[in-house]
Tab-separated table of C-alpha atoms (C1' of nucleotides) in Angstrom:
chain	number	residue	atom	x	y	z
K	1	UNK	CA	19.535	-63.228	-95.105
K	2	UNK	CA	18.819	-62.519	-92.403
K	3	UNK	CA	16.015	-64.146	-90.581
K	4	UNK	CA	13.332	-62.527	-88.542
K	5	UNK	CA	11.556	-60.040	-90.670
K	6	UNK	CA	11.227	-57.488	-87.953
K	7	UNK	CA	14.295	-58.142	-85.892
K	8	UNK	CA	16.172	-55.926	-88.301
K	9	UNK	CA	14.441	-52.909	-86.902
K	10	UNK	CA	15.795	-53.163	-83.384
K	11	UNK	CA	19.012	-51.307	-84.082
K	12	UNK	CA	19.351	-47.572	-84.200
K	13	UNK	CA	21.624	-45.829	-86.621
K	14	UNK	CA	21.603	-48.060	-89.659
K	15	UNK	CA	17.954	-48.684	-88.925
K	16	UNK	CA	16.491	-47.372	-92.144
K	17	UNK	CA	19.221	-49.132	-94.055
K	18	UNK	CA	18.339	-52.416	-92.461
K	19	UNK	CA	14.680	-51.714	-93.024
K	20	UNK	CA	15.283	-51.108	-96.710
K	21	UNK	CA	17.366	-54.244	-96.982
K	22	UNK	CA	14.695	-56.273	-95.257
K	23	UNK	CA	12.394	-55.410	-98.155
K	24	UNK	CA	14.687	-56.726	-100.844
K	25	UNK	CA	16.055	-59.544	-98.760
K	26	UNK	CA	14.584	-62.961	-99.067
K	27	UNK	CA	16.242	-65.246	-101.458
K	28	UNK	CA	14.361	-64.280	-104.600
K	29	UNK	CA	12.955	-60.789	-104.248
K	30	UNK	CA	15.635	-59.010	-106.217
K	31	UNK	CA	15.411	-61.517	-109.004
K	32	UNK	CA	11.658	-61.074	-109.101
K	33	UNK	CA	11.918	-57.291	-109.174
K	34	UNK	CA	14.548	-57.626	-111.835
K	35	UNK	CA	12.266	-59.672	-114.045
K	36	UNK	CA	9.311	-57.371	-113.537
K	37	UNK	CA	11.386	-54.473	-114.789
K	38	UNK	CA	10.350	-55.024	-118.376
K	39	UNK	CA	6.661	-55.308	-117.744
K	40	UNK	CA	3.778	-57.244	-116.231
K	41	UNK	CA	4.192	-60.985	-115.862
K	42	UNK	CA	1.969	-63.912	-114.942
K	43	UNK	CA	2.787	-66.373	-112.188
K	44	UNK	CA	4.039	-69.240	-114.322
K	45	UNK	CA	5.810	-66.803	-116.565
K	46	UNK	CA	7.915	-65.789	-113.585
K	47	UNK	CA	8.467	-69.425	-112.690
K	48	UNK	CA	9.895	-70.078	-116.108
K	49	UNK	CA	12.123	-67.021	-115.899
K	50	UNK	CA	13.486	-68.218	-112.544
K	51	UNK	CA	13.846	-71.980	-112.939
K	52	UNK	CA	15.431	-72.562	-109.536
K	53	UNK	CA	12.560	-71.153	-107.509
K	54	UNK	CA	9.826	-73.372	-106.049
K	55	UNK	CA	6.147	-72.435	-106.292
K	56	UNK	CA	6.015	-72.119	-102.549
K	57	UNK	CA	8.796	-69.590	-102.397
K	58	UNK	CA	7.636	-67.692	-105.452
K	59	UNK	CA	4.236	-67.332	-103.829
K	60	UNK	CA	5.739	-66.309	-100.491
K	61	UNK	CA	8.086	-63.739	-101.908
K	62	UNK	CA	5.418	-62.267	-104.166
K	63	UNK	CA	3.038	-61.964	-101.204
K	64	UNK	CA	5.644	-60.169	-99.149
K	65	UNK	CA	6.515	-57.875	-101.999
K	66	UNK	CA	2.825	-57.150	-102.376
K	67	UNK	CA	2.366	-56.489	-98.649
K	68	UNK	CA	5.360	-54.202	-98.744
K	69	UNK	CA	3.807	-52.276	-101.587
K	70	UNK	CA	6.573	-52.980	-104.056
K	71	UNK	CA	4.539	-55.142	-106.392
K	72	UNK	CA	0.965	-54.921	-107.663
K	73	UNK	CA	-1.108	-58.082	-107.977
K	74	UNK	CA	-4.138	-58.257	-110.228
K	75	UNK	CA	-6.440	-61.262	-110.175
K	76	UNK	CA	-8.736	-61.834	-113.129
K	77	UNK	CA	-11.994	-63.555	-112.208
K	78	UNK	CA	-11.951	-66.233	-114.830
K	79	UNK	CA	-11.333	-69.932	-115.362
K	80	UNK	CA	-8.594	-70.890	-115.641
K	81	UNK	CA	-7.266	-68.273	-113.217
K	82	UNK	CA	-5.054	-65.465	-114.404
K	83	UNK	CA	-2.916	-63.395	-112.086
K	84	UNK	CA	-0.633	-60.623	-113.188
K	85	UNK	CA	2.253	-59.101	-111.269
K	86	UNK	CA	3.863	-55.759	-111.954
K	87	UNK	CA	6.071	-53.214	-110.232
K	88	UNK	CA	4.290	-50.582	-108.194
K	89	UNK	CA	5.378	-46.977	-108.154
K	90	UNK	CA	7.396	-47.626	-105.034
K	91	UNK	CA	8.839	-50.770	-106.512
K	92	UNK	CA	10.102	-48.792	-109.483
K	93	UNK	CA	11.722	-46.303	-107.133
K	94	UNK	CA	13.932	-49.128	-105.917
K	95	UNK	CA	15.236	-50.014	-109.355
K	96	UNK	CA	18.105	-47.505	-109.387
K	97	UNK	CA	19.407	-48.972	-106.152
K	98	UNK	CA	19.084	-52.534	-107.380
K	99	UNK	CA	20.915	-51.451	-110.476
K	100	UNK	CA	23.680	-49.906	-108.393
K	101	UNK	CA	23.978	-53.141	-106.461
K	102	UNK	CA	24.182	-55.060	-109.717
K	103	UNK	CA	26.921	-52.814	-111.065
K	104	UNK	CA	28.891	-53.079	-107.861
K	105	UNK	CA	28.492	-56.836	-107.968
K	106	UNK	CA	29.693	-56.991	-111.549
K	107	UNK	CA	32.746	-54.897	-110.817
K	108	UNK	CA	33.629	-56.988	-107.814
K	109	UNK	CA	32.801	-60.389	-109.192
K	110	UNK	CA	36.303	-61.571	-108.391
K	111	UNK	CA	35.327	-61.533	-104.728
K	112	UNK	CA	32.750	-64.202	-105.174
K	113	UNK	CA	35.001	-66.466	-107.157
K	114	UNK	CA	37.570	-66.147	-104.407
K	115	UNK	CA	34.930	-66.986	-101.847
K	116	UNK	CA	33.760	-69.980	-103.806
K	117	UNK	CA	37.171	-71.520	-104.061
K	118	UNK	CA	37.701	-70.921	-100.372
K	119	UNK	CA	34.607	-72.987	-99.609
B	1	UNK	CA	18.110	-62.843	-94.832
B	2	UNK	CA	18.783	-65.140	-96.305
B	3	UNK	CA	20.645	-68.055	-95.019
B	4	UNK	CA	23.217	-70.084	-96.858
B	5	UNK	CA	26.035	-67.832	-97.772
B	6	UNK	CA	26.595	-69.289	-101.185
B	7	UNK	CA	23.125	-70.359	-102.091
B	8	UNK	CA	22.541	-66.847	-103.332
B	9	UNK	CA	24.832	-67.470	-106.227
B	10	UNK	CA	22.852	-70.273	-107.805
B	11	UNK	CA	20.525	-68.015	-109.746
B	12	UNK	CA	21.300	-66.376	-113.031
B	13	UNK	CA	20.121	-62.920	-113.944
B	14	UNK	CA	20.042	-61.058	-110.672
B	15	UNK	CA	23.136	-63.024	-109.754
B	16	UNK	CA	25.512	-60.142	-109.180
B	17	UNK	CA	22.797	-58.295	-107.329
B	18	UNK	CA	22.321	-61.206	-104.994
B	19	UNK	CA	26.046	-61.566	-104.636
B	20	UNK	CA	26.387	-57.932	-103.651
B	21	UNK	CA	23.540	-58.235	-101.191
B	22	UNK	CA	25.070	-61.334	-99.654
B	23	UNK	CA	28.036	-59.196	-98.664
B	24	UNK	CA	26.015	-56.631	-96.756
B	25	UNK	CA	23.499	-59.127	-95.482
B	26	UNK	CA	23.935	-60.599	-92.067
B	27	UNK	CA	22.184	-58.873	-89.275
B	28	UNK	CA	24.864	-56.341	-88.371
B	29	UNK	CA	27.125	-55.741	-91.335
B	30	UNK	CA	25.535	-52.529	-92.518
B	31	UNK	CA	25.548	-51.101	-89.031
B	32	UNK	CA	29.211	-51.999	-88.684
B	33	UNK	CA	30.112	-50.433	-92.016
B	34	UNK	CA	28.076	-47.425	-91.014
B	35	UNK	CA	30.037	-46.983	-87.801
B	36	UNK	CA	33.379	-47.451	-89.516
B	37	UNK	CA	32.538	-44.628	-91.891
B	38	UNK	CA	34.040	-42.028	-89.606
B	39	UNK	CA	37.283	-43.795	-88.950
B	40	UNK	CA	39.131	-46.734	-87.411
B	41	UNK	CA	37.539	-48.345	-84.374
B	42	UNK	CA	38.590	-50.942	-81.820
B	43	UNK	CA	36.545	-54.026	-81.014
B	44	UNK	CA	34.951	-52.862	-77.796
B	45	UNK	CA	34.464	-49.452	-79.259
B	46	UNK	CA	32.205	-51.018	-81.869
B	47	UNK	CA	30.435	-53.013	-79.186
B	48	UNK	CA	29.578	-49.831	-77.353
B	49	UNK	CA	28.360	-48.177	-80.542
B	50	UNK	CA	26.076	-51.134	-81.228
B	51	UNK	CA	24.695	-52.100	-77.837
B	52	UNK	CA	22.377	-54.811	-79.127
B	53	UNK	CA	25.085	-56.928	-80.732
B	54	UNK	CA	26.667	-59.876	-78.910
B	55	UNK	CA	30.447	-60.439	-78.899
B	56	UNK	CA	29.935	-63.624	-80.809
B	57	UNK	CA	28.033	-61.963	-83.632
B	58	UNK	CA	30.285	-58.935	-83.730
B	59	UNK	CA	33.254	-61.231	-84.138
B	60	UNK	CA	31.493	-63.307	-86.785
B	61	UNK	CA	30.338	-60.383	-88.847
B	62	UNK	CA	33.715	-58.676	-88.650
B	63	UNK	CA	35.427	-61.883	-89.781
B	64	UNK	CA	33.122	-62.189	-92.763
B	65	UNK	CA	33.551	-58.567	-93.686
B	66	UNK	CA	37.290	-59.096	-93.475
B	67	UNK	CA	37.177	-62.237	-95.622
B	68	UNK	CA	35.073	-60.372	-98.142
B	69	UNK	CA	37.661	-57.640	-98.274
B	70	UNK	CA	35.363	-54.897	-97.077
B	71	UNK	CA	37.090	-54.301	-93.770
B	72	UNK	CA	40.737	-54.213	-92.735
B	73	UNK	CA	41.800	-55.760	-89.430
B	74	UNK	CA	45.044	-54.792	-87.737
B	75	UNK	CA	46.299	-56.685	-84.693
B	76	UNK	CA	48.866	-55.031	-82.446
B	77	UNK	CA	51.202	-57.501	-80.756
B	78	UNK	CA	50.900	-56.185	-77.242
B	79	UNK	CA	49.338	-56.914	-73.871
B	80	UNK	CA	46.526	-56.168	-73.402
B	81	UNK	CA	45.580	-56.921	-77.016
B	82	UNK	CA	44.584	-54.139	-79.370
B	83	UNK	CA	42.750	-54.747	-82.627
B	84	UNK	CA	41.648	-52.041	-84.998
B	85	UNK	CA	39.024	-52.243	-87.697
B	86	UNK	CA	38.634	-49.898	-90.628
B	87	UNK	CA	36.979	-49.745	-94.024
B	88	UNK	CA	39.025	-51.079	-96.920
B	89	UNK	CA	39.065	-49.401	-100.308
B	90	UNK	CA	36.366	-51.766	-101.495
B	91	UNK	CA	34.402	-51.219	-98.331
B	92	UNK	CA	34.394	-47.500	-98.980
B	93	UNK	CA	33.170	-48.101	-102.524
B	94	UNK	CA	30.021	-49.578	-101.010
B	95	UNK	CA	29.198	-46.528	-98.923
B	96	UNK	CA	27.299	-44.647	-101.644
B	97	UNK	CA	25.024	-47.636	-102.102
B	98	UNK	CA	24.446	-48.038	-98.379
B	99	UNK	CA	23.655	-44.363	-98.273
B	100	UNK	CA	21.168	-44.738	-101.108
B	101	UNK	CA	19.531	-47.582	-99.194
B	102	UNK	CA	19.370	-45.403	-96.112
B	103	UNK	CA	17.758	-42.537	-97.986
B	104	UNK	CA	15.233	-44.829	-99.581
B	105	UNK	CA	14.480	-46.297	-96.186
B	106	UNK	CA	14.000	-42.867	-94.666
B	107	UNK	CA	11.638	-41.783	-97.402
B	108	UNK	CA	9.608	-44.937	-97.090
B	109	UNK	CA	9.632	-45.294	-93.337
B	110	UNK	CA	5.837	-45.382	-93.315
B	111	UNK	CA	6.068	-48.846	-94.814
B	112	UNK	CA	7.757	-50.277	-91.784
B	113	UNK	CA	5.361	-48.726	-89.335
B	114	UNK	CA	2.535	-50.235	-91.316
B	115	UNK	CA	4.257	-53.589	-91.262
B	116	UNK	CA	4.828	-53.390	-87.541
B	117	UNK	CA	1.225	-52.746	-86.720
B	118	UNK	CA	0.222	-55.550	-89.037
B	119	UNK	CA	2.354	-57.958	-87.023
O	1	DC	C1'	-3.369	-71.877	-113.844
O	2	DA	C1'	-2.171	-70.368	-109.537
O	3	DG	C1'	-1.961	-71.441	-105.647
O	4	DC	C1'	-2.345	-73.627	-100.146
O	5	DA	C1'	-1.077	-77.197	-96.496
O	6	DT	C1'	2.155	-80.106	-94.335
O	7	DC	C1'	6.403	-82.108	-92.993
O	8	DC	C1'	11.215	-81.769	-92.367
O	9	DT	C1'	16.035	-80.071	-92.453
O	10	DC	C1'	19.563	-76.874	-91.851
O	11	DC	C1'	21.836	-73.127	-90.006
O	12	DC	C1'	21.528	-68.378	-88.177
O	13	DG	C1'	21.989	-66.144	-84.187
O	14	DG	C1'	21.169	-65.698	-78.850
O	15	DA	C1'	22.898	-67.056	-74.113
O	16	DT	C1'	26.397	-68.467	-71.377
O	17	DA	C1'	30.985	-69.789	-69.853
O	18	DC	C1'	35.896	-69.848	-70.499
O	19	DT	C1'	40.934	-67.937	-72.195
O	20	DG	C1'	45.684	-65.809	-73.851
X	1	DC	C1'	40.953	-56.488	-74.254
X	2	DA	C1'	39.486	-59.379	-77.704
X	3	DG	C1'	38.230	-62.976	-78.478
X	4	DT	C1'	36.871	-68.848	-78.601
X	5	DA	C1'	33.775	-72.908	-77.355
X	6	DT	C1'	29.430	-75.063	-76.676
X	7	DC	C1'	24.570	-75.609	-76.326
X	8	DC	C1'	20.128	-74.597	-78.109
X	9	DG	C1'	15.653	-72.637	-80.134
X	10	DG	C1'	13.332	-70.780	-84.059
X	11	DG	C1'	12.503	-69.733	-88.540
X	12	DA	C1'	13.753	-69.809	-93.554
X	13	DG	C1'	13.150	-72.496	-97.170
X	14	DG	C1'	13.104	-77.250	-99.845
X	15	DA	C1'	10.056	-81.425	-101.200
X	16	DT	C1'	5.814	-83.258	-101.866
X	17	DG	C1'	0.849	-83.618	-102.381
X	18	DC	C1'	-3.772	-81.562	-102.923
X	19	DT	C1'	-7.388	-77.883	-104.791
X	20	DG	C1'	-10.821	-74.188	-106.897
DNA sequence: CAGCATCCTCCCGGATACTG
DNA sequence: CAGTATCCGGGAGGATGCTG
């Protein structure tokens, strides 16, 4: 992905495109959004759904998604702690696009195989 | 952005989503695709359209887009050199999605302003 | 359970100089 | 004109250990 979170904004015409991408960029955000599609999930629940992610990154990505208003985070004041994550209204508005990306990816999966064998 | 070009593929469910994103990720790819929308362009023509890009990065991104089959590159055997870039069939098939991203970005531009002032 | 803090590595991407 | 070559800093992201 790209790197600097804000450096994406210093171009002009594709600006809003880049801005939108910057929200779903980050190695795990799409996967997280994908898994929140079918309802609220707790932190470790997400970890189990995405085995390859580290706690650190899951926390980071969830915080960014929360700051960007794509995900809602609810903390229950109890011991042991309980935190629930769900898609916000705006997060849900992104789902069609994510879906379109998924479909495009599926239809063009040959690309990635080709790229893998080239590596 | 993400970083490693292939590391995106080592997840399961959002896999094709991530794969698709990896193609349009990279700091300038969307802008390049955007500018190729209205026809074939030469190298320096693209440079002028995207003032902030360096030759190095423009070359890199164009090479990757070419390897990924999203852009066609035609070299004319003449002096001085002439190289033309244009969208491939597959590249054009991505345009609707890029457009959707742009629209979403436009509608949610407030987000980015908020993020900027937070930084 | 749901994190935060720290260290460390890798590689993206900028700057600069050179070439067929 | 359309690149390549090289050097370099910074930040993403992995591994590990600790906490309310």
